[in-house]
Tab-separated table of C-alpha atoms in Angstrom:
chain	number	residue	atom	x	y	z
V	1189	UNK	CA	0.000	0.000	0.000
V	1190	UNK	CA	1.467	3.368	-1.048
V	1191	UNK	CA	1.900	6.025	1.637
V	1192	UNK	CA	-0.539	8.302	-0.204
V	1193	UNK	CA	-3.306	5.736	0.227
V	1194	UNK	CA	-3.330	6.416	3.970
V	1195	UNK	CA	-4.159	10.066	3.288
V	1196	UNK	CA	-7.157	8.970	1.238
V	1197	UNK	CA	-8.193	6.463	3.905
V	1198	UNK	CA	-8.583	9.220	6.509
V	1199	UNK	CA	-11.522	10.500	4.471
V	1200	UNK	CA	-11.526	14.039	5.859
V	1201	UNK	CA	-13.859	16.148	3.725
V	1202	UNK	CA	-12.295	19.597	3.963
V	1203	UNK	CA	-15.092	21.419	2.157
V	1204	UNK	CA	-17.718	19.870	4.423
V	1205	UNK	CA	-15.613	20.593	7.495
V	1206	UNK	CA	-15.347	24.271	6.579
V	1207	UNK	CA	-19.052	24.517	5.763
V	1208	UNK	CA	-19.907	23.072	9.179
V	1209	UNK	CA	-17.706	25.550	11.045
V	1210	UNK	CA	-20.096	27.419	13.354
V	1211	UNK	CA	-17.583	30.141	14.178
V	1212	UNK	CA	-17.102	30.840	10.471
V	1213	UNK	CA	-20.862	30.873	9.948
V	1214	UNK	CA	-21.223	33.545	12.634
V	1215	UNK	CA	-18.513	35.586	10.963
V	1216	UNK	CA	-20.243	35.386	7.588
V	1217	UNK	CA	-23.473	36.556	9.225
V	1218	UNK	CA	-21.686	39.509	10.795
V	1219	UNK	CA	-22.339	38.191	14.307
V	1220	UNK	CA	-18.803	37.829	15.618
V	1221	UNK	CA	-18.327	39.847	18.785
V	1222	UNK	CA	-15.364	40.433	21.075
V	1223	UNK	CA	-16.453	37.614	23.376
V	1224	UNK	CA	-16.270	35.162	20.451
V	1225	UNK	CA	-12.770	36.329	19.582
V	1226	UNK	CA	-11.702	35.988	23.205
V	1227	UNK	CA	-13.067	32.430	23.363
V	1228	UNK	CA	-11.188	31.604	20.163
V	1229	UNK	CA	-7.931	33.060	21.491
V	1230	UNK	CA	-8.299	31.293	24.831
V	1231	UNK	CA	-9.130	27.924	23.255
V	1232	UNK	CA	-6.150	28.264	20.919
V	1233	UNK	CA	-3.816	29.220	23.766
V	1234	UNK	CA	-4.989	26.304	25.917
V	1235	UNK	CA	-4.695	23.835	23.047
V	1236	UNK	CA	-1.143	24.967	22.349
V	1237	UNK	CA	-0.193	24.142	25.943
V	1238	UNK	CA	-0.935	20.467	25.275
V	1239	UNK	CA	0.501	20.498	21.752
V	1240	UNK	CA	3.900	21.832	22.864
V	1241	UNK	CA	4.243	18.925	25.264
V	1242	UNK	CA	2.860	16.420	22.770
V	1243	UNK	CA	5.237	17.197	19.920
V	1244	UNK	CA	8.199	17.489	22.277
V	1245	UNK	CA	7.390	14.017	23.577
V	1246	UNK	CA	6.965	12.648	20.057
V	1247	UNK	CA	10.373	14.062	19.139
V	1248	UNK	CA	11.932	12.309	22.147
V	1249	UNK	CA	10.115	9.046	21.321
V	1250	UNK	CA	11.089	9.141	17.633
V	1251	UNK	CA	14.479	10.899	17.356
V	1252	UNK	CA	15.258	9.440	13.914
V	1253	UNK	CA	15.799	12.287	11.473
V	1254	UNK	CA	12.664	11.522	9.438
V	1255	UNK	CA	9.951	11.541	12.127
V	1256	UNK	CA	12.105	13.709	14.394
V	1257	UNK	CA	12.440	16.368	11.710
V	1258	UNK	CA	8.694	16.314	11.130
V	1259	UNK	CA	7.759	16.655	14.802
V	1260	UNK	CA	10.436	19.284	15.366
V	1261	UNK	CA	9.001	21.368	12.531
V	1262	UNK	CA	5.461	21.109	13.911
V	1263	UNK	CA	6.665	22.117	17.393
V	1264	UNK	CA	8.481	25.119	15.903
V	1265	UNK	CA	5.376	26.211	13.978
V	1266	UNK	CA	3.318	26.003	17.160
V	1267	UNK	CA	5.828	28.068	19.119
V	1268	UNK	CA	5.855	30.709	16.390
V	1269	UNK	CA	2.061	30.817	16.648
V	1270	UNK	CA	2.289	31.203	20.433
V	1271	UNK	CA	4.550	34.240	19.990
V	1272	UNK	CA	2.056	35.745	17.550
V	1273	UNK	CA	-0.746	35.039	19.994
V	1274	UNK	CA	0.762	36.643	23.095
V	1275	UNK	CA	2.387	39.579	21.302
V	1276	UNK	CA	-0.488	40.395	18.973
V	1277	UNK	CA	-3.858	38.658	18.979
V	1278	UNK	CA	-4.359	38.163	22.714
V	1279	UNK	CA	-3.079	41.571	23.737
V	1280	UNK	CA	-5.324	43.259	21.150
V	1281	UNK	CA	-8.278	41.610	22.932
V	1282	UNK	CA	-7.122	42.655	26.370
V	1283	UNK	CA	-5.991	39.150	27.366
V	1284	UNK	CA	-2.737	38.430	29.180
V	1285	UNK	CA	-0.865	35.100	29.107
V	1286	UNK	CA	-1.134	34.733	32.889
V	1287	UNK	CA	-4.885	35.338	32.737
V	1288	UNK	CA	-5.252	32.772	29.951
V	1289	UNK	CA	-3.255	30.152	31.871
V	1290	UNK	CA	-5.592	30.494	34.846
V	1291	UNK	CA	-8.817	30.462	32.818
V	1292	UNK	CA	-11.203	27.474	32.960
V	1293	UNK	CA	-11.154	25.027	30.053
V	1294	UNK	CA	-14.298	24.101	28.142
V	1295	UNK	CA	-15.098	20.412	27.776
V	1296	UNK	CA	-14.478	20.343	23.990
V	1297	UNK	CA	-11.079	21.993	24.412
V	1298	UNK	CA	-10.198	19.622	27.261
V	1299	UNK	CA	-11.218	16.639	25.132
V	1300	UNK	CA	-9.074	17.965	22.288
V	1301	UNK	CA	-6.024	18.361	24.526
V	1302	UNK	CA	-6.549	14.904	26.029
V	1303	UNK	CA	-6.765	13.449	22.520
V	1304	UNK	CA	-3.499	15.125	21.493
V	1305	UNK	CA	-1.842	13.926	24.701
V	1306	UNK	CA	-2.987	10.340	24.032
V	1307	UNK	CA	-1.473	10.505	20.544
V	1308	UNK	CA	1.819	11.734	21.993
V	1309	UNK	CA	1.969	8.841	24.446
V	1310	UNK	CA	0.604	5.948	22.413
V	1311	UNK	CA	0.685	6.571	18.645
V	1312	UNK	CA	3.363	5.329	16.329
V	1313	UNK	CA	5.353	7.867	14.351
V	1314	UNK	CA	3.271	7.456	11.180
V	1315	UNK	CA	0.008	7.588	13.097
V	1316	UNK	CA	1.043	10.759	14.917
V	1317	UNK	CA	2.328	12.443	11.759
V	1318	UNK	CA	-0.867	11.654	9.842
V	1319	UNK	CA	-2.892	13.060	12.730
V	1320	UNK	CA	-0.861	16.269	12.605
V	1321	UNK	CA	-1.208	16.480	8.843
V	1322	UNK	CA	-4.986	16.074	9.088
V	1323	UNK	CA	-5.089	18.720	11.816
V	1324	UNK	CA	-3.158	21.187	9.659
V	1325	UNK	CA	-5.251	20.485	6.544
V	1326	UNK	CA	-8.560	21.104	8.318
V	1327	UNK	CA	-7.291	23.995	10.442
V	1328	UNK	CA	-5.506	25.889	7.661
V	1329	UNK	CA	-8.465	25.720	5.283
V	1330	UNK	CA	-10.804	26.934	8.023
V	1331	UNK	CA	-8.466	29.767	8.972
V	1332	UNK	CA	-7.993	30.894	5.365
V	1333	UNK	CA	-11.739	31.350	4.922
V	1334	UNK	CA	-12.157	32.902	8.359
V	1335	UNK	CA	-9.394	35.458	7.793
V	1336	UNK	CA	-10.986	36.534	4.509
V	1337	UNK	CA	-14.325	37.099	6.229
V	1338	UNK	CA	-12.979	38.812	9.344
V	1339	UNK	CA	-10.776	41.166	7.340
V	1340	UNK	CA	-13.905	43.050	6.273
V	1341	UNK	CA	-15.697	42.791	9.616
V	1342	UNK	CA	-16.181	45.688	12.006
V	1343	UNK	CA	-14.430	45.766	15.372
V	1344	UNK	CA	-12.095	42.838	14.722
V	1345	UNK	CA	-8.520	43.801	15.628
V	1346	UNK	CA	-6.006	43.607	12.809
V	1347	UNK	CA	-3.790	41.501	15.053
V	1348	UNK	CA	-6.484	38.827	15.318
V	1349	UNK	CA	-6.959	38.743	11.549
V	1350	UNK	CA	-3.182	38.550	11.057
V	1351	UNK	CA	-2.929	35.689	13.552
V	1352	UNK	CA	-5.588	33.650	11.774
V	1353	UNK	CA	-4.290	34.551	8.310
V	1354	UNK	CA	-0.817	33.252	9.212
V	1355	UNK	CA	-2.353	29.762	9.169
V	1356	UNK	CA	-3.614	30.197	5.605
V	1357	UNK	CA	-1.172	27.778	3.989
V	1358	UNK	CA	-0.588	24.186	5.024
V	1359	UNK	CA	3.228	23.946	5.104
V	1360	UNK	CA	4.666	21.454	2.600
V	1361	UNK	CA	6.896	20.153	5.393
V	1362	UNK	CA	3.673	18.820	6.933
V	1363	UNK	CA	1.422	18.233	3.921
V	1364	UNK	CA	4.109	16.348	1.970
V	1365	UNK	CA	6.570	15.450	4.724
V	1366	UNK	CA	4.029	13.088	6.266
V	1367	UNK	CA	4.607	10.629	3.416
V	1368	UNK	CA	8.209	10.058	4.446
V	1369	UNK	CA	7.165	9.514	8.040
V	1370	UNK	CA	4.522	6.991	6.987
V	1371	UNK	CA	7.084	5.099	4.910
V	1372	UNK	CA	9.494	5.181	7.845
V	1373	UNK	CA	6.829	3.927	10.240
V	1374	UNK	CA	5.894	1.068	7.954
V	1375	UNK	CA	9.553	0.112	7.571
V	1376	UNK	CA	9.818	0.007	11.374
V	1377	UNK	CA	6.857	-2.358	11.594
V	1378	UNK	CA	4.133	0.074	12.600
V	1379	UNK	CA	0.796	-1.761	12.136
V	1380	UNK	CA	-0.965	-0.541	9.001
V	1381	UNK	CA	-4.389	-0.501	10.603
V	1382	UNK	CA	-3.112	1.814	13.349
V	1383	UNK	CA	-1.829	4.548	11.046
V	1384	UNK	CA	-5.222	6.178	10.413
V	1385	UNK	CA	-6.898	5.407	13.761
V	1386	UNK	CA	-6.180	8.823	15.340
V	1387	UNK	CA	-6.333	10.971	12.202
V	1388	UNK	CA	-9.987	10.011	11.645
V	1389	UNK	CA	-10.816	11.520	15.039
V	1390	UNK	CA	-9.440	14.940	14.155
V	1391	UNK	CA	-12.442	16.143	12.133
V	1392	UNK	CA	-15.011	15.671	14.937
V	1393	UNK	CA	-12.543	16.931	17.544
V	1394	UNK	CA	-11.997	20.188	15.657
V	1395	UNK	CA	-15.710	20.632	14.935
V	1396	UNK	CA	-16.377	20.477	18.667
V	1397	UNK	CA	-13.465	22.842	19.293
V	1398	UNK	CA	-14.871	25.480	16.921
V	1399	UNK	CA	-18.316	24.982	18.433
V	1400	UNK	CA	-16.931	25.824	21.865
V	1401	UNK	CA	-15.563	29.109	20.515
V	1402	UNK	CA	-18.820	29.974	18.793
V	1403	UNK	CA	-21.390	29.076	21.431
V	1404	UNK	CA	-21.856	30.249	25.005
V	1405	UNK	CA	-22.265	27.635	27.703
V	1406	UNK	CA	-20.104	24.897	26.151
V	1407	UNK	CA	-19.287	23.818	29.693
V	1408	UNK	CA	-16.101	23.759	31.708
V	1409	UNK	CA	-14.323	21.234	33.850
V	1410	UNK	CA	-14.380	17.458	33.445
């Protein structure tokens, strides 16, 4: 089975995922308010906390230059996003990093971070890389559309638009680099039927994540 066949097997429908994005729908209807933007920024900040740890752990578990290079790149991209968040988007909304670290976590965001943490601990290198690639594909397409809509919206800080727009393109290091990691994982004996098992969970996990940013009362705690 070619490495590309695993991408097809994930079955993530990007167009449908973007259409179902409730936060984007609010933006198109001109209903995005500051509280929505704050929920987005907070959910993103909290998710990054888990992702930093996850990709650092994956790098330590798979130090070979192929998977290690992939996970190192993803970790670097996330840290660059964190710098953009704290220096631009969050501050433009009146949010401080310390305040965001102490804030309660909604159930969908907590479930997302627990999912990412499970992948870091239990997934093989190919499985984890395909999960990351699916995450980037869905996230980047959603952010590209959202940035285009918010750019023309009233009362949306430029820093927030710039933060979202920076995710517009899925980096080739992720979109294409995953194929090398899959081939490496297969060569190391990673079970074929495990490679897609986490990636297929990314679509529903991100839909719930966006829902939590769009809707009040998503719930906090366990």
